[in-house]
Amino acid sequence: MPTSVRLPNEYEQRLDYLAKRTGRSKAFYIKQLIMEHLDDLEDVYLAEQRLEQLRQGNDELIKGDEFWSGLDVDD
């Protein structure tokens, strides 16, 4: 899926330099960055969102034993 991204000039220059020096496209490196770091970004930003929901009282915590009691866990 084509996507457009505006980068600050410094990052654009660095990406262009890397692509020229290695013979790969800028799109290759952008794709690599996303594929390698999207999991981390999801973890951080979704955790922050969940924490904010808890702080605002829009959700509640459950105790660990309550959570695990409903799951089938192999020993």
N, CA, C and O atoms as a Tinker XYZ file with bonds, in Angstrom:
   300  protein
     1  N      0.853000   -1.170000    0.000000    73     2
     2  CA     0.000000    0.000000    0.000000    64     1     3
     3  C      0.904000    1.240000    0.000000    63     2     4     5
     4  O      1.728000    1.398000    0.901000    81     3
     5  N      0.765000    2.085000   -0.961000    73     3     6
     6  CA     1.551000    3.318000   -0.983000    64     5     7
     7  C      1.153000    4.254000    0.158000    63     6     8     9
     8  O     -0.028000    4.424000    0.457000    81     7
     9  N      2.159000    4.853000    0.783000    73     7    10
    10  CA     1.943000    5.787000    1.875000    64     9    11
    11  C      2.905000    6.953000    1.706000    63    10    12    13
    12  O      4.053000    6.771000    1.299000    81    11
    13  N      2.436000    8.125000    2.014000    73    11    14
    14  CA     3.269000    9.313000    1.906000    64    13    15
    15  C      3.656000    9.792000    3.302000    63    14    16    17
    16  O      2.823000    9.859000    4.206000    81    15
    17  N      4.936000   10.122000    3.460000    73    15    18
    18  CA     5.444000   10.575000    4.754000    64    17    19
    19  C      6.319000   11.803000    4.528000    63    18    20    21
    20  O      7.194000   11.800000    3.663000    81    19
    21  N      6.078000   12.845000    5.307000    73    19    22
    22  CA     6.943000   14.031000    5.263000    64    21    23
    23  C      7.981000   13.895000    6.367000    63    22    24    25
    24  O      7.646000   13.701000    7.535000    81    23
    25  N      9.229000   13.998000    5.983000    73    23    26
    26  CA    10.318000   13.890000    6.942000    64    25    27
    27  C     11.020000   15.231000    7.087000    63    26    28    29
    28  O     11.098000   16.001000    6.131000    81    27
    29  N     11.530000   15.512000    8.280000    73    27    30
    30  CA    12.387000   16.692000    8.412000    64    29    31
    31  C     13.579000   16.541000    7.467000    63    30    32    33
    32  O     14.014000   15.426000    7.179000    81    31
    33  N     14.090000   17.643000    7.000000    73    31    34
    34  CA    15.159000   17.665000    6.014000    64    33    35
    35  C     16.352000   16.807000    6.431000    63    34    36    37
    36  O     16.915000   16.090000    5.604000    81    35
    37  N     16.738000   16.871000    7.691000    73    35    38
    38  CA    17.889000   16.097000    8.169000    64    37    39
    39  C     17.682000   14.598000    7.933000    63    38    40    41
    40  O     18.592000   13.909000    7.471000    81    39
    41  N     16.496000   14.100000    8.246000    73    39    42
    42  CA    16.225000   12.676000    8.079000    64    41    43
    43  C     16.131000   12.298000    6.605000    63    42    44    45
    44  O     16.560000   11.216000    6.207000    81    43
    45  N     15.584000   13.171000    5.820000    73    43    46
    46  CA    15.510000   12.942000    4.377000    64    45    47
    47  C     16.906000   12.832000    3.790000    63    46    48    49
    48  O     17.161000   11.954000    2.966000    81    47
    49  N     17.806000   13.705000    4.198000    73    47    50
    50  CA    19.181000   13.675000    3.701000    64    49    51
    51  C     19.905000   12.406000    4.139000    63    50    52    53
    52  O     20.612000   11.783000    3.347000    81    51
    53  N     19.729000   12.033000    5.382000    73    51    54
    54  CA    20.374000   10.819000    5.884000    64    53    55
    55  C     19.865000    9.582000    5.160000    63    54    56    57
    56  O     20.642000    8.698000    4.800000    81    55
    57  N     18.566000    9.529000    4.951000    73    55    58
    58  CA    17.967000    8.395000    4.249000    64    57    59
    59  C     18.443000    8.347000    2.799000    63    58    60    61
    60  O     18.745000    7.276000    2.274000    81    59
    61  N     18.506000    9.494000    2.165000    73    59    62
    62  CA    18.980000    9.579000    0.788000    64    61    63
    63  C     20.440000    9.123000    0.693000    63    62    64    65
    64  O     20.807000    8.379000   -0.217000    81    63
    65  N     21.250000    9.566000    1.621000    73    63    66
    66  CA    22.668000    9.174000    1.646000    64    65    67
    67  C     22.806000    7.663000    1.812000    63    66    68    69
    68  O     23.564000    7.021000    1.085000    81    67
    69  N     22.081000    7.103000    2.760000    73    67    70
    70  CA    22.125000    5.665000    3.003000    64    69    71
    71  C     21.716000    4.889000    1.756000    63    70    72    73
    72  O     22.371000    3.917000    1.377000    81    71
    73  N     20.641000    5.319000    1.127000    73    71    74
    74  CA    20.145000    4.636000   -0.070000    64    73    75
    75  C     21.174000    4.698000   -1.202000    63    74    76    77
    76  O     21.425000    3.695000   -1.870000    81    75
    77  N     21.759000    5.859000   -1.413000    73    75    78
    78  CA    22.750000    6.012000   -2.489000    64    77    79
    79  C     23.998000    5.181000   -2.209000    63    78    80    81
    80  O     24.539000    4.552000   -3.119000    81    79
    81  N     24.456000    5.174000   -0.971000    73    79    82
    82  CA    25.685000    4.451000   -0.618000    64    81    83
    83  C     25.510000    2.939000   -0.683000    63    82    84    85
    84  O     26.475000    2.218000   -0.937000    81    83
    85  N     24.309000    2.455000   -0.461000    73    83    86
    86  CA    24.090000    1.012000   -0.408000    64    85    87
    87  C     23.418000    0.449000   -1.662000    63    86    88    89
    88  O     23.361000   -0.767000   -1.845000    81    87
    89  N     22.910000    1.335000   -2.523000    73    87    90
    90  CA    22.244000    0.874000   -3.734000    64    89    91
    91  C     20.832000    0.367000   -3.505000    63    90    92    93
    92  O     20.233000   -0.244000   -4.389000    81    91
    93  N     20.312000    0.619000   -2.337000    73    91    94
    94  CA    18.924000    0.239000   -2.044000    64    93    95
    95  C     18.060000    1.493000   -2.107000    63    94    96    97
    96  O     18.565000    2.616000   -2.077000    81    95
    97  N     16.751000    1.281000   -2.193000    73    95    98
    98  CA    15.843000    2.427000   -2.269000    64    97    99
    99  C     15.541000    2.979000   -0.873000    63    98   100   101
   100  O     15.673000    2.287000    0.136000    81    99
   101  N     15.139000    4.227000   -0.855000    73    99   102
   102  CA    14.691000    4.821000    0.414000    64   101   103
   103  C     13.468000    4.067000    0.916000    63   102   104   105
   104  O     13.309000    3.877000    2.122000    81   103
   105  N     12.607000    3.637000    0.005000    73   103   106
   106  CA    11.410000    2.892000    0.388000    64   105   107
   107  C     11.779000    1.593000    1.111000    63   106   108   109
   108  O     11.088000    1.179000    2.041000    81   107
   109  N     12.864000    0.958000    0.681000    73   107   110
   110  CA    13.327000   -0.264000    1.348000    64   109   111
   111  C     13.612000    0.012000    2.820000    63   110   112   113
   112  O     13.171000   -0.731000    3.697000    81   111
   113  N     14.350000    1.085000    3.081000    73   111   114
   114  CA    14.728000    1.392000    4.462000    64   113   115
   115  C     13.546000    1.860000    5.303000    63   114   116   117
   116  O     13.457000    1.538000    6.488000    81   115
   117  N     12.662000    2.599000    4.706000    73   115   118
   118  CA    11.451000    3.017000    5.439000    64   117   119
   119  C     10.631000    1.793000    5.816000    63   118   120   121
   120  O     10.138000    1.685000    6.939000    81   119
   121  N     10.491000    0.872000    4.866000    73   119   122
   122  CA     9.747000   -0.367000    5.142000    64   121   123
   123  C     10.431000   -1.168000    6.248000    63   122   124   125
   124  O      9.762000   -1.685000    7.143000    81   123
   125  N     11.763000   -1.275000    6.192000    73   123   126
   126  CA    12.497000   -1.993000    7.229000    64   125   127
   127  C     12.269000   -1.385000    8.610000    63   126   128   129
   128  O     12.022000   -2.098000    9.583000    81   127
   129  N     12.354000   -0.056000    8.681000    73   127   130
   130  CA    12.142000    0.627000    9.954000    64   129   131
   131  C     10.771000    0.323000   10.527000    63   130   132   133
   132  O     10.635000    0.035000   11.716000    81   131
   133  N      9.768000    0.386000    9.689000    73   131   134
   134  CA     8.408000    0.134000   10.155000    64   133   135
   135  C      8.253000   -1.316000   10.603000    63   134   136   137
   136  O      7.710000   -1.588000   11.673000    81   135
   137  N      8.729000   -2.231000    9.789000    73   135   138
   138  CA     8.569000   -3.650000   10.117000    64   137   139
   139  C      9.309000   -4.036000   11.396000    63   138   140   141
   140  O      8.833000   -4.874000   12.162000    81   139
   141  N     10.466000   -3.427000   11.626000    73   139   142
   142  CA    11.271000   -3.784000   12.795000    64   141   143
   143  C     10.828000   -3.083000   14.075000    63   142   144   145
   144  O     11.133000   -3.554000   15.170000    81   143
   145  N     10.109000   -1.958000   13.952000    73   143   146
   146  CA     9.813000   -1.174000   15.152000    64   145   147
   147  C      8.332000   -0.954000   15.433000    63   146   148   149
   148  O      7.987000   -0.363000   16.456000    81   147
   149  N      7.462000   -1.407000   14.562000    73   147   150
   150  CA     6.033000   -1.191000   14.780000    64   149   151
   151  C      5.544000   -1.888000   16.045000    63   150   152   153
   152  O      4.721000   -1.333000   16.773000    81   151
   153  N      6.040000   -3.098000   16.319000    73   151   154
   154  CA     5.654000   -3.797000   17.548000    64   153   155
   155  C      5.967000   -2.965000   18.787000    63   154   156   157
   156  O      5.152000   -2.872000   19.705000    81   155
   157  N      7.157000   -2.362000   18.806000    73   155   158
   158  CA     7.556000   -1.535000   19.953000    64   157   159
   159  C      6.659000   -0.312000   20.097000    63   158   160   161
   160  O      6.249000    0.040000   21.202000    81   159
   161  N      6.360000    0.327000   18.978000    73   159   162
   162  CA     5.490000    1.508000   19.022000    64   161   163
   163  C      4.091000    1.139000   19.498000    63   162   164   165
   164  O      3.483000    1.870000   20.280000    81   163
   165  N      3.584000    0.012000   19.028000    73   163   166
   166  CA     2.266000   -0.441000   19.487000    64   165   167
   167  C      2.279000   -0.668000   20.989000    63   166   168   169
   168  O      1.370000   -0.232000   21.696000    81   167
   169  N      3.314000   -1.352000   21.481000    73   167   170
   170  CA     3.409000   -1.625000   22.914000    64   169   171
   171  C      3.381000   -0.336000   23.723000    63   170   172   173
   172  O      2.624000   -0.224000   24.688000    81   171
   173  N      4.189000    0.625000   23.342000    73   171   174
   174  CA     4.304000    1.864000   24.105000    64   173   175
   175  C      3.021000    2.684000   24.042000    63   174   176   177
   176  O      2.469000    3.059000   25.077000    81   175
   177  N      2.548000    2.962000   22.839000    73   175   178
   178  CA     1.420000    3.876000   22.702000    64   177   179
   179  C      0.098000    3.252000   23.158000    63   178   180   181
   180  O     -0.755000    3.949000   23.707000    81   179
   181  N     -0.077000    1.956000   22.936000    73   179   182
   182  CA    -1.304000    1.319000   23.410000    64   181   183
   183  C     -1.290000    1.166000   24.928000    63   182   184   185
   184  O     -2.339000    1.253000   25.567000    81   183
   185  N     -0.114000    0.940000   25.509000    73   183   186
   186  CA    -0.011000    0.880000   26.972000    64   185   187
   187  C     -0.311000    2.239000   27.587000    63   186   188   189
   188  O     -1.004000    2.327000   28.601000    81   187
   189  N      0.215000    3.306000   26.970000    73   187   190
   190  CA    -0.079000    4.655000   27.463000    64   189   191
   191  C     -1.575000    4.953000   27.387000    63   190   192   193
   192  O     -2.140000    5.540000   28.310000    81   191
   193  N     -2.207000    4.556000   26.308000    73   191   194
   194  CA    -3.647000    4.773000   26.150000    64   193   195
   195  C     -4.430000    3.998000   27.213000    63   194   196   197
   196  O     -5.379000    4.520000   27.797000    81   195
   197  N     -4.031000    2.767000   27.456000    73   195   198
   198  CA    -4.704000    1.939000   28.460000    64   197   199
   199  C     -4.541000    2.543000   29.848000    63   198   200   201
   200  O     -5.494000    2.586000   30.626000    81   199
   201  N     -3.337000    3.010000   30.158000    73   199   202
   202  CA    -3.084000    3.632000   31.453000    64   201   203
   203  C     -3.945000    4.870000   31.639000    63   202   204   205
   204  O     -4.483000    5.096000   32.723000    81   203
   205  N     -4.079000    5.669000   30.599000    73   203   206
   206  CA    -4.920000    6.870000   30.677000    64   205   207
   207  C     -6.379000    6.495000   30.904000    63   206   208   209
   208  O     -7.080000    7.178000   31.652000    81   207
   209  N     -6.843000    5.433000   30.279000    73   207   210
   210  CA    -8.218000    4.969000   30.506000    64   209   211
   211  C     -8.412000    4.566000   31.958000    63   210   212   213
   212  O     -9.449000    4.857000   32.554000    81   211
   213  N     -7.420000    3.898000   32.528000    73   211   214
   214  CA    -7.501000    3.507000   33.937000    64   213   215
   215  C     -7.511000    4.731000   34.837000    63   214   216   217
   216  O     -8.293000    4.788000   35.786000    81   215
   217  N     -6.663000    5.706000   34.560000    73   215   218
   218  CA    -6.607000    6.929000   35.371000    64   217   219
   219  C     -7.918000    7.702000   35.333000    63   218   220   221
   220  O     -8.314000    8.313000   36.326000    81   219
   221  N     -8.589000    7.676000   34.187000    73   219   222
   222  CA    -9.854000    8.396000   34.039000    64   221   223
   223  C    -11.041000    7.600000   34.584000    63   222   224   225
   224  O    -12.174000    8.080000   34.583000    81   223
   225  N    -10.767000    6.377000   35.051000    73   223   226
   226  CA   -11.838000    5.554000   35.605000    64   225   227
   227  C    -12.710000    4.909000   34.548000    63   226   228   229
   228  O    -13.817000    4.461000   34.848000    81   227
   229  N    -12.228000    4.854000   33.312000    73   227   230
   230  CA   -13.005000    4.257000   32.233000    64   229   231
   231  C    -12.810000    2.755000   32.124000    63   230   232   233
   232  O    -13.413000    2.109000   31.267000    81   231
   233  N    -11.976000    2.201000   32.980000    73   231   234
   234  CA   -11.713000    0.768000   32.976000    64   233   235
   235  C    -11.292000    0.378000   34.384000    63   234   236   237
   236  O    -11.026000    1.242000   35.220000    81   235
   237  N    -11.233000   -0.903000   34.642000    73   235   238
   238  CA   -10.853000   -1.326000   35.984000    64   237   239
   239  C     -9.826000   -2.445000   35.922000    63   238   240   241
   240  O     -9.721000   -3.161000   34.926000    81   239
   241  N     -9.079000   -2.581000   36.998000    73   239   242
   242  CA    -8.080000   -3.635000   37.122000    64   241   243
   243  C     -8.725000   -4.869000   37.728000    63   242   244   245
   244  O     -9.699000   -4.775000   38.475000    81   243
   245  N     -8.169000   -6.026000   37.398000    73   243   246
   246  CA    -8.579000   -7.250000   38.080000    64   245   247
   247  C     -7.336000   -7.881000   38.682000    63   246   248   249
   248  O     -6.229000   -7.681000   38.181000    81   247
   249  N     -7.513000   -8.636000   39.747000    73   247   250
   250  CA    -6.398000   -9.296000   40.413000    64   249   251
   251  C     -5.896000  -10.445000   39.542000    63   250   252   253
   252  O     -6.647000  -11.033000   38.764000    81   251
   253  N     -4.608000  -10.748000   39.693000    73   251   254
   254  CA    -3.985000  -11.790000   38.897000    64   253   255
   255  C     -4.669000  -13.126000   39.030000    63   254   256   257
   256  O     -4.894000  -13.808000   38.030000    81   255
   257  N     -5.016000  -13.526000   40.278000    73   255   258
   258  CA    -5.658000  -14.830000   40.456000    64   257   259
   259  C     -7.023000  -14.884000   39.783000    63   258   260   261
   260  O     -7.435000  -15.938000   39.298000    81   259
   261  N     -7.720000  -13.769000   39.749000    73   259   262
   262  CA    -9.007000  -13.695000   39.059000    64   261   263
   263  C     -8.811000  -13.861000   37.548000    63   262   264   265
   264  O     -9.582000  -14.551000   36.881000    81   263
   265  N     -7.773000  -13.219000   37.028000    73   263   266
   266  CA    -7.468000  -13.331000   35.601000    64   265   267
   267  C     -7.128000  -14.766000   35.227000    63   266   268   269
   268  O     -7.682000  -15.315000   34.275000    81   267
   269  N     -6.210000  -15.375000   35.985000    73   267   270
   270  CA    -5.729000  -16.706000   35.646000    64   269   271
   271  C     -6.751000  -17.799000   35.917000    63   270   272   273
   272  O     -6.675000  -18.866000   35.309000    81   271
   273  N     -7.702000  -17.565000   36.809000    73   271   274
   274  CA    -8.661000  -18.622000   37.162000    64   273   275
   275  C     -9.533000  -19.041000   35.979000    63   274   276   277
   276  O     -9.980000  -20.187000   35.926000    81   275
   277  N     -9.778000  -18.160000   35.055000    73   275   278
   278  CA   -10.624000  -18.490000   33.907000    64   277   279
   279  C     -9.886000  -19.062000   32.720000    63   278   280   281
   280  O    -10.500000  -19.382000   31.702000    81   279
   281  N     -8.560000  -19.196000   32.837000    73   279   282
   282  CA    -7.776000  -19.700000   31.720000    64   281   283
   283  C     -7.328000  -21.135000   31.957000    63   282   284   285
   284  O     -7.052000  -21.538000   33.087000    81   283
   285  N     -7.261000  -21.886000   30.885000    73   283   286
   286  CA    -6.703000  -23.242000   30.965000    64   285   287
   287  C     -5.200000  -23.122000   30.739000    63   286   288   289
   288  O     -4.751000  -22.829000   29.631000    81   287
   289  N     -4.430000  -23.351000   31.793000    73   287   290
   290  CA    -2.985000  -23.220000   31.711000    64   289   291
   291  C     -2.362000  -24.566000   31.972000    63   290   292   293
   292  O     -2.629000  -25.199000   32.993000    81   291
   293  N     -1.519000  -25.011000   31.032000    73   291   294
   294  CA    -0.824000  -26.267000   31.223000    64   293   295
   295  C      0.349000  -26.068000   32.164000    63   294   296   297
   296  O      1.087000  -25.090000   32.041000    81   295
   297  N      0.522000  -26.966000   33.083000    73   295   298
   298  CA     1.648000  -26.876000   34.048000    64   297   299
   299  C      2.910000  -27.399000   33.446000    63   298   300
   300  O      3.952000  -27.403000   34.103000    81   299
